[in-house]
Structure formats: structure tokens, C-alpha cells
Amino acid sequence: MQQFETDIVIIGAGPVGLFAIFEAGMLKMKCHVVDALDMAGGQCAALYPEKPIYDIPAYPHIMAQELVEKLKEQAAPFAPIYHFGQRVEKVEKLETGDWRMETSTGTVLRCKAIIIAAGCGAFGPNRPPLTGIEAYEGKSVFYMVARREDFRGKRVAIAGGGDSAVDWAISLSELTQKLYLIHRRDKFRCAPESASKLKALADSGKIEMVVPYQLHGLEGANGTLSSVVVATLEGATKKLDADILLPFFGLAMELGPIAQWGLNLDINHITVQQSTAQTSVPGIFAIGDIATYENKLKLILSGFAEAASACHAAYKIVHPGEAFHFEYSTTSGVPKVA
Ligand SMILES: Cc1cc2nc3c(=O)[nH]c(=O)nc-3n(C[C@H](O)[C@H](O)[C@H](O)COP(=O)(O)OP(=O)(O)OC[C@H]3O[C@@H](n4cnc5c(N)ncnc54)[C@H](O)[C@@H]3O)c2cc1C
């Protein structure tokens, strides 16, 4: 069993957790970071690495994966220790006032304060209920697009009616041999601009609209897909010759073990005091998508500000009795880690 001691444990290495490492470091607090995924970046890296983000201050646009790389670079001077591929399962308060946490692989972490930056919890895609789909996952069925180029020249079927389905249909139609968009009705939940682009691509034959249809079955062998079977609500079926299926039915939000830690919750979110990101349990803070308060905006930039608030509040716990002198980064520079 591996055991570590540190100032702060951050649960979640999404964009907000990564920025919290920097903010903690600027206040001379050391961090360990645990993530259930085997890489940093949370939703940005796992769900839309090659999509441009337009609302990160000072970046007119930046690819999601590039943002993750820059956040890692910004955190690097503070030498954070990452524990990937493990989920924090247990959290308990010790008599000393410190926290003891245990992960799914048995790592034990002791710390003075906890920052939960767990996004929508240990997230996973909503899987369509198709018999035998597991055999195709990772070979012909993907729940996210890691690299657009992987789909060049392929016959791709995208299923779903939200932003992800529409945006990827538009984007991938530039390089696929054939692109089907399967949806159970002819209305899509997407930006009006995307809806117009989609219509233009469908009119020009670049995208074949398969509506109103839903997924019915998969055909192929050894994980290699040959066709996707779709059906109308009345049960009439047809086959689409396809190499790849991309089902985009959103994320399953599952708080997982976090729900058992005695924190005040509001439907899968942790309620916090907005000014400090403090949860109902002193010493535990929550930031980013998982944290909620009145009029919360679930945006990366809100999470960044919450990371700063949480770290300033945590400073008083990590360094009790020490006077705190507020300094701009232009004055302090980036402090050296001991
Ligand atoms: C397609 C798409 C486009 C988007 N576009 C934008 C945009 O343009 N602008 C914008 O501001 N936002 C956008 N968002 C939202 C943005 O991605 C989220 O607001 C952001 O990722 C939240 O960051 P986070 O660090 O709070 O959580 P996440 O990115 O969700 O990361 C949380 C991490 O915590 C880990 N975790 C959870 N529970 C545990 C546990 N118990 N133990 C260990 N690890 C755990 C997860 O594995 C995950 O890696 C978009 C989202 C999607 C899906």
C-alpha cells in the first residue's frame, strides 16, 4: 500500500483541478491530485480534445487539449504528484484534524484540506442498449472523438440529437467517405448556426440524415462493424453500411462514492459557499462543475475563479495562525517549491 502526506488533495485533474494546483502553489501549498481517468484534462481531454473553446479569457480560441497542456505547464513548477487511474473511495477525518483518503487501488493520502474538482463525478458515456455493443467498443464504437484523423475515409454513423452529435457530424463530414446522422426526431438541440450548417450539408449530400430512426442493432465480426441497423418507432428497420458508430447520448452523471461523504448535495452537485467554495464540511472545498450555488455558471472560467477562492480559504487551514499577505502574481512571481 502506498502512503503519502501533503497539504491538499485535489480530487479530479480536469481543467479546474489543474488550475487549483497552480493557485495552491502560489500560496506555497503542495498538492497530490487523484483522477479516475488515466490522464489529466477531465471532460476537455476525454470528450472534446480537438474542439476549439472560445470563452477562455485572452484566448480568442484554443483547442481543448491545448488548454489542458497549458494548465499542466502552469502547474508544473509546483511539482504536483498525480495518481491516475484511481478513484477516491473513502474520506475520513482523523483525530489530529487531518484527512485520510483511500483510493480504489489502495493508495492512502493524508492531507490538511481537500478540494473536490470532480466535474460530474466519475463520468461515463450513456451507452445505447444494443446487444453485444461491448465487443465493438474501442474498435468500431467510440463515445468520444480523440483524433479526427482516425475517421478519414471511413463510413461513420453518428447517433444523437444534441450539440456533440451535430457538431461532430459537421466536422467529420469534411473527411469521411460517408456520414450518417441518426436521430429519433427531426429537431436537434443545437445552436441555430450549427442547425443551418447541418441543413446545408444534408442538402448537398455530404451528410445523410437518418430521421426519425433510432439505433436497433450492430452487425459485424470480431469487433469490426459492417453495418448499423436502425428502426423507426413503428419497428421498420433498415441497414446502414458503416465502419464506425459514434453514439453521442451525453454523459451519465454519477457522483459515486462522493455522495457518501456527508456533504450537502443538490441533485448530483455539492452545495458550496460561493465566496470560499467551502462545502458543508469544514476543510472540504468543491469547485468546477461539481460545485453549485445560486446562479452558478457551469463554465471553465467560473471554475478557475472558484479554484482561487478555495485555495485562499484552504490557506487558513493549511497554515493556521500564519498571517496572510495578499500579493499579485506580478509581485510574488512563481514561488519555488521546497
Ligand atoms: C462537448 C463539450 C463542450 C464544452 N465546451 C465548453 C466551452 O466552450 N467553454 C466552457 O467553459 N466549458 C465547456 N464545456 C464544459 C467544460 O468542459 C466543463 O465545465 C469543465 O470540464 C469542468 O471542469 P472540471 O475540472 O470541474 O471537471 P471535469 O472536466 O469533469 O473533470 C473532473 C475529473 O474528476 C475525475 N473524478 C470524478 N470523480 C472522481 C473520484 N471519485 N476520484 C477520482 N477522480 C474523479 C473525473 O475522472 C474527471 O477527470 C464543454 C463540455 C462539453 C462536454
Coordinates of C-alpha atoms in Angstrom, one line a residue, residues 119-278:
G119 CA -16.8 17.5 -12.6
C120 CA -19.9 15.4 -13.0
G121 CA -18.4 12.7 -10.8
A122 CA -16.8 9.6 -12.1
F123 CA -18.4 10.2 -15.5
G124 CA -19.1 7.8 -18.3
P125 CA -21.0 7.8 -21.5
N126 CA -24.7 6.9 -21.7
R127 CA -24.4 3.6 -23.7
P128 CA -27.2 2.7 -26.1
P129 CA -28.8 -0.6 -25.1
L130 CA -27.5 -2.6 -28.1
T131 CA -26.9 -6.3 -27.7
G132 CA -23.2 -7.1 -27.9
I133 CA -22.0 -3.5 -28.2
E134 CA -19.1 -4.1 -25.7
A135 CA -17.3 -6.3 -28.3
Y136 CA -17.2 -3.2 -30.7
E137 CA -16.2 -0.6 -28.1
G138 CA -12.8 0.9 -28.7
K139 CA -12.6 -0.8 -32.2
S140 CA -15.6 0.4 -34.1
V141 CA -17.8 2.1 -31.5
F142 CA -16.5 5.2 -29.8
Y143 CA -18.1 7.5 -27.3
M144 CA -15.8 10.4 -28.0
V145 CA -13.5 11.6 -30.8
A146 CA -9.9 11.7 -29.6
R147 CA -8.4 12.3 -33.1
R148 CA -10.5 13.5 -36.1
E149 CA -8.0 11.9 -38.5
D150 CA -8.9 8.4 -37.2
F151 CA -12.1 8.7 -39.2
R152 CA -10.7 9.9 -42.5
G153 CA -12.1 7.9 -45.4
K154 CA -14.4 5.9 -43.1
R155 CA -18.2 5.3 -43.2
V156 CA -19.3 6.8 -40.0
A157 CA -22.7 6.7 -38.3
I158 CA -23.3 9.3 -35.6
A159 CA -26.3 8.8 -33.3
G160 CA -27.8 11.6 -31.1
G161 CA -29.7 14.9 -31.3
G162 CA -27.6 17.3 -29.2
D163 CA -24.6 19.6 -29.7
S164 CA -22.0 16.8 -29.7
A165 CA -23.8 14.8 -32.4
V166 CA -24.4 17.8 -34.6
D167 CA -21.0 19.4 -34.2
W168 CA -19.1 16.2 -34.9
A169 CA -21.3 15.4 -37.9
I170 CA -20.5 18.8 -39.3
S171 CA -16.8 18.5 -38.5
L172 CA -16.2 14.8 -39.6
S173 CA -18.2 15.1 -42.8
E174 CA -15.2 17.0 -44.2
L175 CA -13.1 13.9 -44.1
T176 CA -15.3 10.8 -44.0
Q177 CA -16.3 8.7 -47.0
K178 CA -19.9 8.6 -45.8
L179 CA -21.6 10.2 -42.8
Y180 CA -25.0 9.3 -41.4
L181 CA -26.7 11.3 -38.6
I182 CA -29.2 9.1 -36.8
H183 CA -31.9 10.8 -34.6
R184 CA -35.3 9.8 -33.5
R185 CA -36.9 13.1 -34.5
D186 CA -36.1 15.9 -36.9
K187 CA -35.4 18.6 -34.3
F188 CA -31.9 18.9 -32.9
R189 CA -30.8 20.5 -29.7
C190 CA -28.0 22.6 -31.1
A191 CA -27.0 26.2 -31.8
P192 CA -29.0 27.8 -34.6
E193 CA -25.8 28.3 -36.5
S194 CA -25.0 24.6 -36.3
A195 CA -28.6 23.7 -37.4
S196 CA -28.1 25.9 -40.6
K197 CA -24.7 24.3 -41.3
L198 CA -26.2 20.8 -40.8
K199 CA -29.1 21.6 -43.2
A200 CA -26.7 22.9 -45.9
L201 CA -24.5 19.7 -45.6
A202 CA -27.6 17.5 -45.7
D203 CA -28.9 19.4 -48.8
S204 CA -25.6 19.0 -50.5
G205 CA -25.5 15.2 -49.8
K206 CA -22.4 15.4 -47.5
I207 CA -24.4 14.1 -44.6
E208 CA -27.2 11.6 -44.9
M209 CA -29.9 12.4 -42.3
V210 CA -31.4 9.2 -40.9
V211 CA -34.5 10.6 -39.1
P212 CA -36.8 9.6 -37.5
Y213 CA -34.8 6.5 -36.6
Q214 CA -33.1 5.1 -33.6
L215 CA -30.3 2.5 -33.1
H216 CA -31.6 -1.1 -33.2
G217 CA -28.6 -3.4 -33.7
L218 CA -25.0 -3.8 -34.9
E219 CA -23.6 -6.3 -37.4
G220 CA -20.0 -7.3 -37.9
A221 CA -17.4 -9.7 -36.6
N222 CA -14.5 -9.6 -34.1
G223 CA -15.3 -6.0 -33.1
T224 CA -15.3 -4.8 -36.7
L225 CA -18.5 -3.2 -37.6
S226 CA -20.1 -3.8 -41.1
S227 CA -23.5 -2.2 -40.6
V228 CA -25.6 -0.4 -38.1
V229 CA -29.3 -1.4 -38.0
V230 CA -31.8 1.4 -37.3
A231 CA -35.5 1.3 -36.7
T232 CA -38.5 3.7 -36.8
L233 CA -40.7 3.9 -33.7
E234 CA -43.1 1.6 -35.6
G235 CA -40.4 -1.0 -35.9
A236 CA -39.5 -0.7 -39.6
T237 CA -35.7 -1.4 -39.9
K238 CA -33.0 -0.6 -42.4
K239 CA -29.3 -1.2 -42.5
L240 CA -26.6 1.4 -42.9
D241 CA -23.2 0.2 -44.2
A242 CA -20.8 1.6 -41.7
D243 CA -17.3 1.1 -40.2
I244 CA -17.8 3.3 -37.2
L245 CA -20.6 4.1 -34.8
L246 CA -20.3 7.2 -32.6
P247 CA -23.2 7.3 -30.1
F248 CA -23.5 10.7 -28.5
F249 CA -26.1 10.4 -25.9
G250 CA -24.5 12.6 -23.2
L251 CA -22.7 11.7 -20.0
A252 CA -24.1 9.6 -17.2
M253 CA -23.7 11.8 -14.1
E254 CA -22.8 9.6 -11.2
L255 CA -21.4 11.1 -8.1
G256 CA -20.2 7.7 -7.0
P257 CA -18.6 7.5 -3.6
I258 CA -18.7 11.3 -3.1
A259 CA -22.4 11.0 -2.3
Q260 CA -21.5 9.1 0.8
W261 CA -19.1 11.6 2.4
G262 CA -21.8 13.5 4.3
L263 CA -21.6 16.7 2.2
N264 CA -24.8 18.7 1.5
L265 CA -25.9 17.8 -2.0
D266 CA -28.3 19.3 -4.6
I267 CA -29.1 16.7 -7.2
N268 CA -25.7 15.3 -8.0
H269 CA -23.9 18.6 -7.1
I270 CA -22.2 19.7 -4.0
T271 CA -23.6 22.9 -2.5
V272 CA -20.9 25.4 -1.5
Q273 CA -20.5 28.9 -0.2
Q274 CA -19.7 30.9 -3.3
S275 CA -17.1 33.2 -1.8
T276 CA -14.9 30.4 -0.4
A277 CA -16.0 27.2 -2.2
Q278 CA -16.4 25.7 1.3

